CSV table of C-alpha atoms in Angstrom, one decimal:
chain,number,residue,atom,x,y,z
A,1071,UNK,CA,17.5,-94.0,-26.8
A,1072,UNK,CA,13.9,-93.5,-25.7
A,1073,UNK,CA,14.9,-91.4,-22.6
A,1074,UNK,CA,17.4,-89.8,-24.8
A,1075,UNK,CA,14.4,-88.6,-27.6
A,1076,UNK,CA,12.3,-87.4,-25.2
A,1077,UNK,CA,14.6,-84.5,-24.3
A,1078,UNK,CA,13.9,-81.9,-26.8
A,1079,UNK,CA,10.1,-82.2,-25.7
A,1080,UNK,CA,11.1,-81.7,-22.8
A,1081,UNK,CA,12.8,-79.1,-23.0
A,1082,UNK,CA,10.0,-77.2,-25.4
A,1083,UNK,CA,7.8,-77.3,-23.0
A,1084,UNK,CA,9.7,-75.9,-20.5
A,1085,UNK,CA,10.2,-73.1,-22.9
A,1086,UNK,CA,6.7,-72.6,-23.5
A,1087,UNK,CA,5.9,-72.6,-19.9
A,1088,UNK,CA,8.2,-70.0,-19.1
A,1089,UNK,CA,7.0,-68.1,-21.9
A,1090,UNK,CA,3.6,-68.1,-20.8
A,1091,UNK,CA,4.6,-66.9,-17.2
A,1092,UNK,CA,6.3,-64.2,-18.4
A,1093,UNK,CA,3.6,-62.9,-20.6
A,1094,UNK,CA,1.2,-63.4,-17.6
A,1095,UNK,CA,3.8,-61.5,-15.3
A,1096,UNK,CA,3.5,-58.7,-18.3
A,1097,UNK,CA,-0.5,-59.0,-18.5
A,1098,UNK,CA,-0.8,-58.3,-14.4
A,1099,UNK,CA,1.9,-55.8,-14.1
A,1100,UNK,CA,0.2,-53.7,-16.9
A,1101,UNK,CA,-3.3,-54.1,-16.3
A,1102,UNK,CA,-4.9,-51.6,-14.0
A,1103,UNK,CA,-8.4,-53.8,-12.6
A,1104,UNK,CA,-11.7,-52.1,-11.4
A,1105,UNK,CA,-13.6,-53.2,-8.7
A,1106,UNK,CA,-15.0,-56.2,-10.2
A,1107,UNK,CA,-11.7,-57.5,-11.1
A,1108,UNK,CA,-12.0,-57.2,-14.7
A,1109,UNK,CA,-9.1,-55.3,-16.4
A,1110,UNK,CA,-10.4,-51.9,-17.5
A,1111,UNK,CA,-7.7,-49.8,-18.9
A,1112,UNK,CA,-4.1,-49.9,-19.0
A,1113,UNK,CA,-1.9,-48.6,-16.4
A,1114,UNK,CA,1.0,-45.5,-17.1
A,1115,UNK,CA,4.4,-45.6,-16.4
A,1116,UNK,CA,5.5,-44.4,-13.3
A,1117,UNK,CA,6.0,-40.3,-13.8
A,1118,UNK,CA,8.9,-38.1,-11.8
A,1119,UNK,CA,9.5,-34.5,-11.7
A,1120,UNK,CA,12.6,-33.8,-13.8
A,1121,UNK,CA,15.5,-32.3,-11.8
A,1122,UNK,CA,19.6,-33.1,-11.5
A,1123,UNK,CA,21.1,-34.9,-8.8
A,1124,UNK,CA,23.6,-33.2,-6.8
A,1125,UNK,CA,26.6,-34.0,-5.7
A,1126,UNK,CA,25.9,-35.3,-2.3
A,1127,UNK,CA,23.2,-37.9,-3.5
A,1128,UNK,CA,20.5,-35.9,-3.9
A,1129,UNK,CA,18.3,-33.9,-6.7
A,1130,UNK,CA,17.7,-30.0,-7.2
A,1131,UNK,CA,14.0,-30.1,-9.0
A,1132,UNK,CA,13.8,-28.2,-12.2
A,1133,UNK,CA,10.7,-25.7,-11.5
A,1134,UNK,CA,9.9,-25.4,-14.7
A,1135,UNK,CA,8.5,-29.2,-15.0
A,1136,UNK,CA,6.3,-28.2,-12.3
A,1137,UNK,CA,2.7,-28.9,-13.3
A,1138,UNK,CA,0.5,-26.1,-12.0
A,1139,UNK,CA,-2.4,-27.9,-11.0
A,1140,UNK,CA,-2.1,-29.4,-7.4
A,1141,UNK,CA,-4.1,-32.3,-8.1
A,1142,UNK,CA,-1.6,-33.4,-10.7
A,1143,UNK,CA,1.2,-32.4,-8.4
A,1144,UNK,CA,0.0,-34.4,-5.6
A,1145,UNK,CA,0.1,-37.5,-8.0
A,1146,UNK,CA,3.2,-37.1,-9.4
A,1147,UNK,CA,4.5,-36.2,-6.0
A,1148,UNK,CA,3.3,-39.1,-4.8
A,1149,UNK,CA,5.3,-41.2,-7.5
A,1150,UNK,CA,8.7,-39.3,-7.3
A,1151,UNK,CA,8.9,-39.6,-3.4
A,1152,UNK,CA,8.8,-43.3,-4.1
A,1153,UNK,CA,11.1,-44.0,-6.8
A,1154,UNK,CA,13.4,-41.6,-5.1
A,1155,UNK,CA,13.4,-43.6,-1.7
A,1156,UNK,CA,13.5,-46.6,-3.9
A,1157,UNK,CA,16.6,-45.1,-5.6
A,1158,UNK,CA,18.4,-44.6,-2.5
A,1159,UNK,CA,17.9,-40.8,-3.1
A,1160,UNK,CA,19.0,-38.4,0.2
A,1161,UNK,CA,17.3,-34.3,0.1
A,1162,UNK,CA,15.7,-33.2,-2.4
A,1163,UNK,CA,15.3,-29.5,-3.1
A,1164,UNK,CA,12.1,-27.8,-4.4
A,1165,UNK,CA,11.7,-24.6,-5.8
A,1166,UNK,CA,8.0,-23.1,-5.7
A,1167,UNK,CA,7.7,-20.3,-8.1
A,1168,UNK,CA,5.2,-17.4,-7.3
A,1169,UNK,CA,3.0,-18.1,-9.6
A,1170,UNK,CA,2.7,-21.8,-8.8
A,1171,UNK,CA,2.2,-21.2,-4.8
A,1172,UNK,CA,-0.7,-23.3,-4.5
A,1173,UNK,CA,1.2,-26.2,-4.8
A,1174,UNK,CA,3.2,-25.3,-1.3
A,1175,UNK,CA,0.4,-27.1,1.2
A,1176,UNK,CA,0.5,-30.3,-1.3
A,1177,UNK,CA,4.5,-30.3,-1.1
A,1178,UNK,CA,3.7,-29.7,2.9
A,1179,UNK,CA,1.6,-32.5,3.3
A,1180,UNK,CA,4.3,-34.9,1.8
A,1181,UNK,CA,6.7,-34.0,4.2
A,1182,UNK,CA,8.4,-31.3,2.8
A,1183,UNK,CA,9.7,-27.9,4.8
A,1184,UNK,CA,10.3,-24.2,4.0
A,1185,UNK,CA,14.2,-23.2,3.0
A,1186,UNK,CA,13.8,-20.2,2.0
A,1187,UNK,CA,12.0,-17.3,0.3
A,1188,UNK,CA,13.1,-15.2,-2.3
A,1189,UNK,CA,10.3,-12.6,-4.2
A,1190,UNK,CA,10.4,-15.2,-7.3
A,1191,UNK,CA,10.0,-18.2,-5.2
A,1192,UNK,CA,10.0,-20.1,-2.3
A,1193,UNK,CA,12.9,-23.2,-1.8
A,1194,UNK,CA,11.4,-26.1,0.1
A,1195,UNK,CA,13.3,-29.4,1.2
A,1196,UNK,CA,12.9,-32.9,2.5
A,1197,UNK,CA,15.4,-35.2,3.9
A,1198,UNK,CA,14.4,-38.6,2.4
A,1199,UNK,CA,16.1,-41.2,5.0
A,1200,UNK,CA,15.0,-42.6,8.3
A,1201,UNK,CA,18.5,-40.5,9.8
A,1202,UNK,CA,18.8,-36.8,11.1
A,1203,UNK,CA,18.6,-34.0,8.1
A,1204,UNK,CA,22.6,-33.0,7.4
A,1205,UNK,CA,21.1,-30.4,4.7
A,1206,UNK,CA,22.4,-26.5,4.9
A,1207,UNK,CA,19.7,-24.2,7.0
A,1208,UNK,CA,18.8,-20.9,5.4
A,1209,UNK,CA,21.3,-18.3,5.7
A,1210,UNK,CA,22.2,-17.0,8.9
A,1211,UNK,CA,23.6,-13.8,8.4
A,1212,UNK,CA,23.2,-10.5,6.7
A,1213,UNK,CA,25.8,-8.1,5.8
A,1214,UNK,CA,26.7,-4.7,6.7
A,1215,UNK,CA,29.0,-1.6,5.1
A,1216,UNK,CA,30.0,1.4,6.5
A,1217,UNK,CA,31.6,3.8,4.8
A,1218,UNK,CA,34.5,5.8,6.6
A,1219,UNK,CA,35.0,8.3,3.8
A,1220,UNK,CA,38.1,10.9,4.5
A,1221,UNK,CA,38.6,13.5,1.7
A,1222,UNK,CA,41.9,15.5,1.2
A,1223,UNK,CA,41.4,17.7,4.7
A,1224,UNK,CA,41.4,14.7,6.4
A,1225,UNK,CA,37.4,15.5,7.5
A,1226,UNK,CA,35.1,12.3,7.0
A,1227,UNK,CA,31.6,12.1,5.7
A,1228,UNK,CA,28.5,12.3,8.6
A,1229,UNK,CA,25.2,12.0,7.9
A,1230,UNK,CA,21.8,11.8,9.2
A,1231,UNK,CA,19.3,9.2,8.2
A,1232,UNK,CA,15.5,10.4,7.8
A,1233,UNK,CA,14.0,7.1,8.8
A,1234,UNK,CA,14.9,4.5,10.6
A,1235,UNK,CA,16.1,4.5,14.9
A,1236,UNK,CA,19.1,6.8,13.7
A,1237,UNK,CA,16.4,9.4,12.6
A,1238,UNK,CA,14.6,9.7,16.1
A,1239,UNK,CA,17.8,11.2,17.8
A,1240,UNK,CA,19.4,13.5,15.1
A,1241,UNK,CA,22.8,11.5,15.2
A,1242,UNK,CA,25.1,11.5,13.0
A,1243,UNK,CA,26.7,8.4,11.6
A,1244,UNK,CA,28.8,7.6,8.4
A,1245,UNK,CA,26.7,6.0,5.2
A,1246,UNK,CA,25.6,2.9,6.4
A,1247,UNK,CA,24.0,-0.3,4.1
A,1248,UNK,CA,23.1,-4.0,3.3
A,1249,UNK,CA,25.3,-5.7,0.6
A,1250,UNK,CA,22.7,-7.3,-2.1
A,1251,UNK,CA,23.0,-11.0,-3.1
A,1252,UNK,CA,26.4,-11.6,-4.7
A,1253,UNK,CA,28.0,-8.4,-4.0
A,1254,UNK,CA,31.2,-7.7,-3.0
A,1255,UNK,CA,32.2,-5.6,-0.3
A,1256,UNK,CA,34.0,-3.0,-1.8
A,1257,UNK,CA,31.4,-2.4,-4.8
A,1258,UNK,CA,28.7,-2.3,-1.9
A,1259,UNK,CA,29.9,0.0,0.0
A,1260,UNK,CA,31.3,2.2,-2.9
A,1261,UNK,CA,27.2,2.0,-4.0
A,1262,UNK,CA,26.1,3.0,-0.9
A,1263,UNK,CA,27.9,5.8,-0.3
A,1264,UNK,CA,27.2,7.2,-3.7
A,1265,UNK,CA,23.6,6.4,-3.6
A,1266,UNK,CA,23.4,8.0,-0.1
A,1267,UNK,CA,25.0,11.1,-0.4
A,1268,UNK,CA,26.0,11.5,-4.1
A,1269,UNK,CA,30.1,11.4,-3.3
A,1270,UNK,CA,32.0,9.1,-4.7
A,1271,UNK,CA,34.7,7.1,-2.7
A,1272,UNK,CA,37.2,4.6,-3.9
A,1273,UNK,CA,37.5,1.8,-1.3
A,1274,UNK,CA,41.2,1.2,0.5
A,1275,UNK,CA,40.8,-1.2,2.7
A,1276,UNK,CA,38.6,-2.9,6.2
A,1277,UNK,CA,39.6,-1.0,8.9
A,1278,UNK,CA,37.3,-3.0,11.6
A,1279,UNK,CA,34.2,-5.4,11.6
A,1280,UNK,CA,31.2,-6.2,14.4
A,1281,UNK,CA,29.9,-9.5,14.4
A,1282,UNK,CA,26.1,-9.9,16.5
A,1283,UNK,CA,23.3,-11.9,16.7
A,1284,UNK,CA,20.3,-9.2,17.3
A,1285,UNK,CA,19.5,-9.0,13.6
A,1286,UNK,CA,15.7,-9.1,11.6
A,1287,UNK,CA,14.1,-12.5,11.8
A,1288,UNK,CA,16.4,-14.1,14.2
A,1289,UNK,CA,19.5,-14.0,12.4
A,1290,UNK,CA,23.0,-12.9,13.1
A,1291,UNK,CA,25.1,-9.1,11.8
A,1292,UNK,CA,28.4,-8.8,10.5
A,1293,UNK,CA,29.3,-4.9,10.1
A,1294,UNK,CA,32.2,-4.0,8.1
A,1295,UNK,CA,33.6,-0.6,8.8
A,1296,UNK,CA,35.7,0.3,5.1
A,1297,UNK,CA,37.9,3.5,4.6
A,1298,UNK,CA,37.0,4.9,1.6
A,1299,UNK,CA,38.9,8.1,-0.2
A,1300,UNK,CA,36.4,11.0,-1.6
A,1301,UNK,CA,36.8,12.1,-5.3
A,1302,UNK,CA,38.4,15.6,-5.5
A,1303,UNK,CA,34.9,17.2,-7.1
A,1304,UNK,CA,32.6,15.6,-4.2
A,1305,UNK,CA,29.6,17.3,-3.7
A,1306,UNK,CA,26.3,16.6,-2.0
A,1307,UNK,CA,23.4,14.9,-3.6
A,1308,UNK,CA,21.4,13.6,-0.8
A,1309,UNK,CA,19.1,10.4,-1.7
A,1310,UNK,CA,15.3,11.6,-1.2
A,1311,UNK,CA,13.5,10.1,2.1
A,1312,UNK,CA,16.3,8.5,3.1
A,1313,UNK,CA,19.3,11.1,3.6
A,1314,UNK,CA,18.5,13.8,5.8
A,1315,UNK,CA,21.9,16.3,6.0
A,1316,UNK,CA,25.2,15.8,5.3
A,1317,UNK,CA,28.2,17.4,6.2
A,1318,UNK,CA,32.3,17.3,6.5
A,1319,UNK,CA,33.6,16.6,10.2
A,1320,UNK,CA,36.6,15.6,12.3
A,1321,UNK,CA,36.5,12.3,13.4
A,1322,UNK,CA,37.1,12.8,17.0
A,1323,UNK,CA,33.5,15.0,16.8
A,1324,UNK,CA,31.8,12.4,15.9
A,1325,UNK,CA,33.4,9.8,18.3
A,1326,UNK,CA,32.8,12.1,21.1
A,1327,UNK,CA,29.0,11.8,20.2
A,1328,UNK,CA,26.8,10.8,23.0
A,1329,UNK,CA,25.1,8.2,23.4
A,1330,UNK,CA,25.9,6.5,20.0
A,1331,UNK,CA,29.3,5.7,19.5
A,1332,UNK,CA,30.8,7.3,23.0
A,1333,UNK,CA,28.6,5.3,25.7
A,1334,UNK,CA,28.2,2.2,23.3
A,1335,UNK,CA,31.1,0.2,24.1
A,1336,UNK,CA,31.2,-2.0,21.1
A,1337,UNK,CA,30.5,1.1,18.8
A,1338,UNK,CA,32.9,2.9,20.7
A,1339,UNK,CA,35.9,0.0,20.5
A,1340,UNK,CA,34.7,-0.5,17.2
A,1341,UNK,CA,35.4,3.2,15.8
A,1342,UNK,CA,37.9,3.9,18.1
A,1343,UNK,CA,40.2,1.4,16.5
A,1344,UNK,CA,39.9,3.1,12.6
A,1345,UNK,CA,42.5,5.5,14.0
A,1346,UNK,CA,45.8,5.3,13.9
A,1347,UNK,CA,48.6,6.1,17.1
A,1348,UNK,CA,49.1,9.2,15.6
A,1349,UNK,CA,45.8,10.0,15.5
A,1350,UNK,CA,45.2,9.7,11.7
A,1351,UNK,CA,42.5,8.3,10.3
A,1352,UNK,CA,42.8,4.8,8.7
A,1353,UNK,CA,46.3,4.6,9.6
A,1354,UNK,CA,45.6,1.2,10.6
A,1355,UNK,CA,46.7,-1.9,8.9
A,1356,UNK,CA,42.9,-2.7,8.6
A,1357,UNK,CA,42.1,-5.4,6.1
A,1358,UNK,CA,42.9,-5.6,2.3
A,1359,UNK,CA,41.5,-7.1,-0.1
A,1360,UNK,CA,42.4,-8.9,-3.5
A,1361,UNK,CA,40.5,-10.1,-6.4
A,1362,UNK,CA,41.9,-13.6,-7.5
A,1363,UNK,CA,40.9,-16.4,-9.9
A,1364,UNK,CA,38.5,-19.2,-8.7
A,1365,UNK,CA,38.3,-22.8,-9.7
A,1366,UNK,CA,35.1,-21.8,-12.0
A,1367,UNK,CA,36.6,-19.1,-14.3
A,1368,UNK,CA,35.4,-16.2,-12.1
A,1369,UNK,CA,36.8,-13.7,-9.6
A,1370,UNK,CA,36.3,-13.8,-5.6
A,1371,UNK,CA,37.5,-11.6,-3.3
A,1372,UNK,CA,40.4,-12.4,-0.9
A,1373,UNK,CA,40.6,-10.0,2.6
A,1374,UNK,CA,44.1,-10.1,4.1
């Protein structure tokens, strides 16, 4: 009976000593000590920049919770990179703004490595585990138009740059251009004919393409060569320090062009091919293109 009553003491003071362990365990973990060992103030919550996490176990930042102060971003650097590794996090992606740029060298100094640059901002990554980084480089490649223009004489559209390599020769070439971010092909090259030369062309179809790895910046070319059809009422309006002349030629003219197409054999297979066995220009079957619903809602262009 004796051993039996003694039970619920026991038992009490169990309770109370597990009590008191966890409040200790609570006391240290949120006490921050100075250097005499004395607790001095209370220690914060771990802080971490806000972001999403991606679909491939990592986070995109949000760079709007960026604090602007480097000091602050150091510390709260500091913290993220841990609870991410602790949270079995893989890349992480960080967008600098312009007008936060001094926290680049902090972001540097923790490890982290230029993406990309935009005028807005620069994108910085780091690759979080102790294994080769599988994250996307930078873009490779930039993208060309050309546009073979033919109007109802069956002349296309030359023109000569005023800047520019084209511009130390006086050759002519058709309207030539970069296609902006997000752009298809047959709006850009639709633009830059019209902004070029003030004509305006309806695009049919690819009629070739060069692929090269001489670009800017070590990166690689792809050149699309469009046929394009000229409005009836096309006229000249040649854009100001870019455009020096313009004019209305047969095709052969300006394939017979030395040095540049004639002598330039990629150039010269590369024109030679928009014209058809009966000599025609365009009468190729080239490559078409077709707008067509994507998964998200939106449109994207098919070539075929």
């Amino acid at each position: 009976a004796g051993l039996h009553g003694r039970r619920p003491a026991v038992a009490a003071t169990k309770a109370l000593s597990a009590a008191a362990t966890a409040i200790a365990t609570v006391i240290v973990a949120t006490m921050v000590c100075s250097g005499n060992g004395s607790a001095s103030c209370s220690q914060e919550p771990a802080r971490s920049l806000p972001g999403r996490k991606d679909t491939y176990g990592g986070i995109v930042l949000d760079p709007t919770g960026l604090p602007a102060d480097p000091d602050e971003f150091a510390h709260i650097l500091g913290e993220s990179l841990a609870g991410w590794r602790a949270a079995g996090i893989r890349g992480v992606w960080l967008e600098v703004p312009l007008e936060k740029s001094r926290l680049l060298g902090v972001a540097a100094e923790r490890g982290f490595v230029f993406h990309h640059a935009e005028p807005s901002h620069c994108m910085m990554t780091i690759w979080l585990p102790d294994t080769p980084s599988p994250l996307p480089p930078n873009p490779s490649h930039q993208v060309g138009v050309g546009a073979l223009c033919v109007n109802e004489d069956g002349k296309v559209l030359l023109v000569q740059e005023a800047v520019g390599p084209a511009s130390l020769g006086n050759i002519w070439k058709i309207p030539t251009g970069l296609l902006n971010a997000r752009e298809d092909i047959e709006d850009g090259v639709e633009r830059e004919l019209l902004e070029e030369t003030g004509v305006r062309g309806k695009f049919e179809k690819v009629l070739s393409f060069r692929h090269c790895h001489a670009a800017p910046w070590g990166k690689s070319d792809l050149f699309f060569i469009c046929l394009l059809r000229a409005s009836r009422d096309a006229e000249f309006h040649l854009q100001e320090g870019e455009i020096r002349d313009a004019r209305w030629a047969d095709f052969q003219e300006f394939l017979s062009q030395a040095p540049y197409p004639r002598d330039i054999p990629v150039w010269s297979k590369a024109y030679g091919s928009c014209v058809g066995p009966d000599g025609v220009v365009g009468n190729v079957p080239g490559i078409r293109m077709d707008k067509c619903l994507a998964r998200s809602a939106t449109f994207e262009c098919v070539y075929f």
